[in-house]
Short mmCIF file of C-alpha atoms in Angstrom, two decimals:
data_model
loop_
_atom_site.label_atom_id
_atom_site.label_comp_id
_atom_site.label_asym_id
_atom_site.label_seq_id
_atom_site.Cartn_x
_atom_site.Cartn_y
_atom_site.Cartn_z
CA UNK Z 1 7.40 -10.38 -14.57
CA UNK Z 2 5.74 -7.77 -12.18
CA UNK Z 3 3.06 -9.64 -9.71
CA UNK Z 4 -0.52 -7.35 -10.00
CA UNK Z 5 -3.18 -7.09 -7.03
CA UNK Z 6 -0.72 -9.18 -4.70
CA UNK Z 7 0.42 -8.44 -0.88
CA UNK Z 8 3.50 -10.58 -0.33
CA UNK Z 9 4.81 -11.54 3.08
CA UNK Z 10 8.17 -11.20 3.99
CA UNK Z 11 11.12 -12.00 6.76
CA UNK Z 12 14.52 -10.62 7.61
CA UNK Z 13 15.33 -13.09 9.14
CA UNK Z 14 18.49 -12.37 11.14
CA UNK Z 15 17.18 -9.09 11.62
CA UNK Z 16 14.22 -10.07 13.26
CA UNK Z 17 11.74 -7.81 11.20
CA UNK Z 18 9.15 -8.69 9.17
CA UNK Z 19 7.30 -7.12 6.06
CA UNK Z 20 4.57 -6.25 4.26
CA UNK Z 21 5.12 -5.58 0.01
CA UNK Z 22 1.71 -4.92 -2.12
CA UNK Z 23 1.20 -3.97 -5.46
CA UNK Z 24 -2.39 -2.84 -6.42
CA UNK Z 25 -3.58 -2.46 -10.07
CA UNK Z 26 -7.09 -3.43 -11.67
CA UNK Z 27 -8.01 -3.00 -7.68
CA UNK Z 28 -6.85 0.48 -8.14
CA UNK Z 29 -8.30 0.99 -11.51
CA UNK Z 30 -11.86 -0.64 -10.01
CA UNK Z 31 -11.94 2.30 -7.64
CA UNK Z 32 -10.79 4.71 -10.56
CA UNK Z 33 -13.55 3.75 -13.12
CA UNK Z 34 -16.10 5.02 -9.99
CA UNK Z 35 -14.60 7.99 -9.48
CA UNK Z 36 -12.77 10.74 -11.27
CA UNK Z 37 -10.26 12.30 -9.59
CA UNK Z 38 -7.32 15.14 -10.06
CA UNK Z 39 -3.90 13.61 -10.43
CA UNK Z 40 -2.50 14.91 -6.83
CA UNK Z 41 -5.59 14.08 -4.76
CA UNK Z 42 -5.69 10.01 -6.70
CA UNK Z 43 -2.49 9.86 -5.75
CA UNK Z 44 -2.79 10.93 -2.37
CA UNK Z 45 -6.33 8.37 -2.22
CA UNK Z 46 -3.78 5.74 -3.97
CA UNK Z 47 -1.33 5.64 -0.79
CA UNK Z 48 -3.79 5.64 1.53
CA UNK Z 49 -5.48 2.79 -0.46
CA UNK Z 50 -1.88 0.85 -0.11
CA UNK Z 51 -1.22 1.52 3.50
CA UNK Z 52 -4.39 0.41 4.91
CA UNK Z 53 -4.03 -2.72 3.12
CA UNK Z 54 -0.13 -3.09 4.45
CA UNK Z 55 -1.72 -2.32 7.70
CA UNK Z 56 -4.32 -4.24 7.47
CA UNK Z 57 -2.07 -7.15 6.85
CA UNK Z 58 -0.11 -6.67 9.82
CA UNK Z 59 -3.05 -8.00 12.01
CA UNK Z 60 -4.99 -10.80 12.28
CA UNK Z 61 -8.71 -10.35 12.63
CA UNK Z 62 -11.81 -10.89 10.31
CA UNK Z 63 -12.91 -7.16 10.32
CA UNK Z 64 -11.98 -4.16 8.80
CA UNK Z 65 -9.70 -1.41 9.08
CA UNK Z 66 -10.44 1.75 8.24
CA UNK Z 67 -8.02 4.78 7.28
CA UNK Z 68 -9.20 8.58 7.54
CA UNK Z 69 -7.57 11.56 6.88
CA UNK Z 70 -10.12 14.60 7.49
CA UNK Z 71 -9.12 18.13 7.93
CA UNK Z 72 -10.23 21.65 6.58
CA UNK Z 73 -8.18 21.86 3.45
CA UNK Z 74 -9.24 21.35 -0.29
CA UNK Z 75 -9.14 17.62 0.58
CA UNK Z 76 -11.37 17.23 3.74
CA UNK Z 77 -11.66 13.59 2.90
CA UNK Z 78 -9.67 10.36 2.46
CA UNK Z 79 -11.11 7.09 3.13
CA UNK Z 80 -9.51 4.05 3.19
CA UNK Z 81 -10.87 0.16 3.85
CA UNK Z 82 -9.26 -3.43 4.62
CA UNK Z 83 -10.51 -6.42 5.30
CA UNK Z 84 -8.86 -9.86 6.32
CA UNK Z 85 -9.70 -11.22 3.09
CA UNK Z 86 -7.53 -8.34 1.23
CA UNK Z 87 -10.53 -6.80 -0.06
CA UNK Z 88 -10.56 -2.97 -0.41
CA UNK Z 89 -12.48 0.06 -1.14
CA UNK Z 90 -11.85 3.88 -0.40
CA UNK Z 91 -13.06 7.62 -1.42
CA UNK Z 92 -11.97 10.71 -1.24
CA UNK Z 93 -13.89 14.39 -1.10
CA UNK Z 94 -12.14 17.70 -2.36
CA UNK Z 95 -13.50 21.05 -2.25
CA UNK Z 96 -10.95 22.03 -5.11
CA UNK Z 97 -8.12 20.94 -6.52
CA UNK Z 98 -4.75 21.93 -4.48
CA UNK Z 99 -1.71 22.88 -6.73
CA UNK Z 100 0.36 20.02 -8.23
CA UNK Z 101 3.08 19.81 -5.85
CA UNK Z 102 1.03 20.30 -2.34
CA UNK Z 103 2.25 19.23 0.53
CA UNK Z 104 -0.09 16.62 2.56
CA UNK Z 105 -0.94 19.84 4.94
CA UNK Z 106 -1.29 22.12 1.93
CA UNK Z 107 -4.24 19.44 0.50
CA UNK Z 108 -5.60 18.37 3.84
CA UNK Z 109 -5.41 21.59 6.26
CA UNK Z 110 -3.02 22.43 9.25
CA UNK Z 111 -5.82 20.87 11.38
CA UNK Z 112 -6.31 17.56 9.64
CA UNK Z 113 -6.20 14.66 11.59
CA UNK Z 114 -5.41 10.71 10.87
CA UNK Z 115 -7.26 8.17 12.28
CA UNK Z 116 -7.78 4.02 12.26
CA UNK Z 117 -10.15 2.30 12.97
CA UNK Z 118 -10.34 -1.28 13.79
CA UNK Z 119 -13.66 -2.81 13.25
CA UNK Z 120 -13.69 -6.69 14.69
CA UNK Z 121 -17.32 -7.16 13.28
CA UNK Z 122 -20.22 -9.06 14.86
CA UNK Z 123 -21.27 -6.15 16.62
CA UNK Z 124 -17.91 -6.14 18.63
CA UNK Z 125 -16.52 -3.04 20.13
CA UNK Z 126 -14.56 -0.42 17.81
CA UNK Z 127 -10.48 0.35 18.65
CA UNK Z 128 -10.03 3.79 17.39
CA UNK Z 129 -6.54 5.97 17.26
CA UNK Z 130 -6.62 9.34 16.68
CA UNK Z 131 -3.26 11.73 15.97
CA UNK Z 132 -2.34 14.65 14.21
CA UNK Z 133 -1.59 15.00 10.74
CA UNK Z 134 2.28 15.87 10.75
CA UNK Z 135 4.62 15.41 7.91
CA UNK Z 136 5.28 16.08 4.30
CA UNK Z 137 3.88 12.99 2.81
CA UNK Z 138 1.04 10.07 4.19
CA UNK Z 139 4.29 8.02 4.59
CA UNK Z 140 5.43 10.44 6.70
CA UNK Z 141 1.84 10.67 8.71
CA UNK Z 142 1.79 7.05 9.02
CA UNK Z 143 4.92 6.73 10.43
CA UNK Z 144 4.21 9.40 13.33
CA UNK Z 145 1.09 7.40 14.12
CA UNK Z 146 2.99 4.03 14.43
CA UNK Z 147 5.64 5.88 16.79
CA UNK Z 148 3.06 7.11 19.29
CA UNK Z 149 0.46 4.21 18.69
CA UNK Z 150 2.60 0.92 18.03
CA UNK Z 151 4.58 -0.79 20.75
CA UNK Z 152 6.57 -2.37 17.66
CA UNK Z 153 8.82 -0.18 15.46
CA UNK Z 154 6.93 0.00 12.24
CA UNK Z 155 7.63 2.52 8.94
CA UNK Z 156 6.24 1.97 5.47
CA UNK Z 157 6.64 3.58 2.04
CA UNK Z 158 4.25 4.33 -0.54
CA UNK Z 159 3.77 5.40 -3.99
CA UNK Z 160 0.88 6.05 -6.38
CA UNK Z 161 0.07 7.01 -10.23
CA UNK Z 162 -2.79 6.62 -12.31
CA UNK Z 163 -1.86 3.07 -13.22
CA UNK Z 164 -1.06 1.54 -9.94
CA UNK Z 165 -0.70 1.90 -6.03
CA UNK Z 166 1.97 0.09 -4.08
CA UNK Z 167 4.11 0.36 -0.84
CA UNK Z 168 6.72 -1.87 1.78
CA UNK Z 169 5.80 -2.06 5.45
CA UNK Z 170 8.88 -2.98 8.10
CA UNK Z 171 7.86 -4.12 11.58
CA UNK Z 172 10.14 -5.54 14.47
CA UNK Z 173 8.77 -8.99 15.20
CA UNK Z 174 8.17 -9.48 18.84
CA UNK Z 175 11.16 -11.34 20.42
CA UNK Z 176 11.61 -14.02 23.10
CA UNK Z 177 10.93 -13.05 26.53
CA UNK Z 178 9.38 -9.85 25.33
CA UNK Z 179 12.45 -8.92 23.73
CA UNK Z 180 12.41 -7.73 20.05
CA UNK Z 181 14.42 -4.89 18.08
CA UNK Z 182 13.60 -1.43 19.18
CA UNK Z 183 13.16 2.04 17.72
CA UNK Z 184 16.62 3.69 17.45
CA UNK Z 185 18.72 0.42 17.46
CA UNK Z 186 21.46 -0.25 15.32
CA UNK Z 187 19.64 -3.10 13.50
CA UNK Z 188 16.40 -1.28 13.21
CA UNK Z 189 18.25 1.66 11.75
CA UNK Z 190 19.96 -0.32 9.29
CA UNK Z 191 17.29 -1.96 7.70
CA UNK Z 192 15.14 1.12 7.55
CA UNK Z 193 18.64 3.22 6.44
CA UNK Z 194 18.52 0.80 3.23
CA UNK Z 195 14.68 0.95 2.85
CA UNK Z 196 14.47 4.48 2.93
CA UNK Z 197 16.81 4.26 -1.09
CA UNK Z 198 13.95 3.10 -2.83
CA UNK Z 199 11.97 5.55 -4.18
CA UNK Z 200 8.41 5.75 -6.05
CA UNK Z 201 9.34 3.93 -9.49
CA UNK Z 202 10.85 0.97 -7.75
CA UNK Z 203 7.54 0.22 -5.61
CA UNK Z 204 5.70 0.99 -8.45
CA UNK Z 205 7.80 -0.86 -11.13
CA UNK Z 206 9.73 -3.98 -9.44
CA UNK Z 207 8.14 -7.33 -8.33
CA UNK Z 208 8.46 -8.15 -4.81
CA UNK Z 209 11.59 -10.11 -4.50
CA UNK Z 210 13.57 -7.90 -7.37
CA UNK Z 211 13.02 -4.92 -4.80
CA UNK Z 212 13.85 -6.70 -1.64
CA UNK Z 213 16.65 -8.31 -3.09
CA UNK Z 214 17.88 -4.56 -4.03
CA UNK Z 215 17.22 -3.24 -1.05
CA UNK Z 216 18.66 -6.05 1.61
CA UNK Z 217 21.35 -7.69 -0.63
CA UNK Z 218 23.41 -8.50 2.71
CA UNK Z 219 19.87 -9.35 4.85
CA UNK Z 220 18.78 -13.23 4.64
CA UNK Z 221 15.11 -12.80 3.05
CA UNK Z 222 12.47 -15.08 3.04
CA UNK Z 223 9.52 -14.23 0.73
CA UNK Z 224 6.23 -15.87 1.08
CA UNK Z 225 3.61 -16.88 -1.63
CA UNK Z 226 1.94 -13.83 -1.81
CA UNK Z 227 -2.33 -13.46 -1.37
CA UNK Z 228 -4.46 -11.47 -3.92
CA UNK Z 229 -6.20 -8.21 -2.89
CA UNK Z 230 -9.01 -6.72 -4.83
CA UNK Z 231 -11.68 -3.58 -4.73
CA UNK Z 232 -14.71 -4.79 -2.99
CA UNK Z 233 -17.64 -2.76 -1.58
CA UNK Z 234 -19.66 -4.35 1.21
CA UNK Z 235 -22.61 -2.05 0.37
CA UNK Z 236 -25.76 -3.84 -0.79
CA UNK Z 237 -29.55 -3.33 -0.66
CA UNK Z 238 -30.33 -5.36 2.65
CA UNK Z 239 -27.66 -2.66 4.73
CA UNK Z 240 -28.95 0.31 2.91
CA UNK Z 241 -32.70 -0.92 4.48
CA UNK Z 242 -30.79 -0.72 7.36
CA UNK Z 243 -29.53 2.64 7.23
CA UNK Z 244 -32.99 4.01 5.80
CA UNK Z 245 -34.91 1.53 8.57
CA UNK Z 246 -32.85 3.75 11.16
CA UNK Z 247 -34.07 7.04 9.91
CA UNK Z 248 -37.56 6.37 10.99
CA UNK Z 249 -40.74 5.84 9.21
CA UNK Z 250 -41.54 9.73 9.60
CA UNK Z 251 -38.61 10.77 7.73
CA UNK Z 252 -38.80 7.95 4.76
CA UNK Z 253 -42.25 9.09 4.72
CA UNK Z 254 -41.22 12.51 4.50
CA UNK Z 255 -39.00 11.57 1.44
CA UNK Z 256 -41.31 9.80 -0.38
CA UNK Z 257 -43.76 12.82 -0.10
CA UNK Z 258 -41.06 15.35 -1.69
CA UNK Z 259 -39.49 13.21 -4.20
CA UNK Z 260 -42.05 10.46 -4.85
CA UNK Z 261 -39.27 7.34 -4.34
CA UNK Z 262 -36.26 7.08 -2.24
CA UNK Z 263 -32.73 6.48 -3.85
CA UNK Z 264 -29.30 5.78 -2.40
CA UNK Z 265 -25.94 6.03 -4.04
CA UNK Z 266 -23.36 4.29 -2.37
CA UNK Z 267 -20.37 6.69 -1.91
CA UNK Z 268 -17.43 4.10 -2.17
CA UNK Z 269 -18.73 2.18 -5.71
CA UNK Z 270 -21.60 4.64 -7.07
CA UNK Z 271 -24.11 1.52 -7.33
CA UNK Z 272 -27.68 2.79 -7.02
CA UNK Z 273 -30.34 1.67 -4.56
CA UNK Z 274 -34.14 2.76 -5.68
CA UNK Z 275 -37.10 2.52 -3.13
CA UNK Z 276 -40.74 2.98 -4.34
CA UNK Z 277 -43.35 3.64 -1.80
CA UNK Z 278 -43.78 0.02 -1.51
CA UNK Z 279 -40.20 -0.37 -0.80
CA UNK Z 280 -39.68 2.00 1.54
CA UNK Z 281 -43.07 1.13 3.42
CA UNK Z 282 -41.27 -2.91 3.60
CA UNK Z 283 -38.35 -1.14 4.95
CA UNK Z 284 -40.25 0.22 7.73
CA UNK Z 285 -42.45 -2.93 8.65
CA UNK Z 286 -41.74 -5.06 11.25
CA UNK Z 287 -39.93 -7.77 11.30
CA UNK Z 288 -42.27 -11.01 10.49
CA UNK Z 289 -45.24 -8.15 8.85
CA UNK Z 290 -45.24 -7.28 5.57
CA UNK Z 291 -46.91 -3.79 4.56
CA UNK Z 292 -50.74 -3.39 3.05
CA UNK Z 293 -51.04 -4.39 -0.46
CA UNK Z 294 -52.59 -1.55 -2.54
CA UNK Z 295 -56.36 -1.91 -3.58
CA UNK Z 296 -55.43 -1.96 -7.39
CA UNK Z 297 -59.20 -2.87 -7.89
CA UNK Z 298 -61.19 0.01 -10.47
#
């Protein structure tokens, strides 16, 4: 029986690579019920949505990473978000919807660029790599970034559909003395030779150890107990009184004089923040103050 909303851990042992295996489903579908999209660009949101949690995964922190694909075609936007705690949310924003069988260029544009972010949190200081868009699929993308950004040999694969998102990471695991398996040796080719026959029904359709067993039937695998991942939006009300708090009081004020209220609509889940003039004006107080009552008195 198929494992749903789990990221497995895994070893090749005599290899000396490790791996990442997830399988997304009602966290796909949470991020589906909030947001209607065409079948090529949900699929495109639905890989992105597995890699950053692979990536995620590969790295141990208590912030979040954050996956971006911007560029000038018909999809300018892909968002994608990881936490330690394998919580995820993501977006994406198309100006219209590219033909069936586009290429990642043809939906994003020649100039689109991929980017992560690593956010450690606390107020700590942002890592951010930037390359390029290049290849046919995000797979593809991903894998360009790891060669020029990754001192470890790293490659995943990753499918999508409307029912589920999934993908395998491989990573050389640092060796003694600094030594590990590099990018172009024998073993490294021969585990990513044999990764590279699975296709998209097999990481959508087989549990974890069914589709590593396939794949490395002469590799010695260990599988770990594998950790549950869900959709999760860190938006609430206190962080959009942030955000509006940083706008100034002139230009809440200048809100609430147009449109009588101020409301927020949180891109990533579509929950719905309202601010009445008394709202807004505790937004703006001071910490410690608390704004003028009205004189309700007749």
């Amino acid at each position: 029986m198929r494992e749903t909303d789990t990221l497995h851990r895994f070893m090749l042992e005599e290899a000396g690579v490790r791996g990442e295996w997830v399988h997304l489903d009602a966290a796909w579908q949470a991020l589906l019920e909030r947001h209607e999209y065409p079948p090529v660009v949900r699929d495109l949101l639905g890989q992105a949505y597995a890699a950053v949690a692979l990536t995620a995964a590969t790295l141990k922190f208590d912030g979040s990473l954050i996956l971006q694909v911007t560029g000038s075609g018909p999809v300018h936007m892909i968002v994608a978000q990881a936490d330690g705690q394998g919580r995820l949310r993501g977006l994406a924003r198309f100006r219209e919807t590219p033909p069936e069988a586009a290429t990642l260029a043809e939906c994003a544009g020649a100039d689109a660029r991929l980017m992560l972010t690593l956010d450690p949190g606390n107020g700590g200081e942002r890592y951010q790599g930037v390359v390029e868009l290049e290849g046919a699929t995000l797979a593809d993308a991903m894998n360009v970034y790891f060669e020029r950004s990754e001192q470890l040999p790293t490659r995943l694969w990753l499918a999508a559909n409307g029912d589920a998102a999934a993908g395998m990471l491989l990573q050389a695991m640092p060796g003694e003395d600094g030594h590990a398996v590099t990018r172009g040796s024998e073993t490294w080719n021969r585990v990513t030779i044999l990764a590279e026959t699975t296709g998209a029904s097999e990481l959508l359709e087989l549990d974890a150890g069914t589709l590593l067993g396939r794949l490395f039937a002469e590799e010695r695998v260990r599988l770990f107990d594998g950790a549950p991942v869900r959709f999760h939006c860190s938006c609430s009300r206190e962080r959009v009184g942030e955000t509006l708090r940083s706008l100034g009081r002139d230009e809440i004020r200048s809100i609430l004089a147009e449109q009588g209220s101020v409301d927020v609509t949180c891109e990533f889940c579509n929950a719905h923040y309202h601010f009445d003039p008394v709202d807004a004006e505790a937004v703006c107080a001071p910490e410690g103050t608390q704004p003028p009552t009205p004189d309700t008195r007749q």
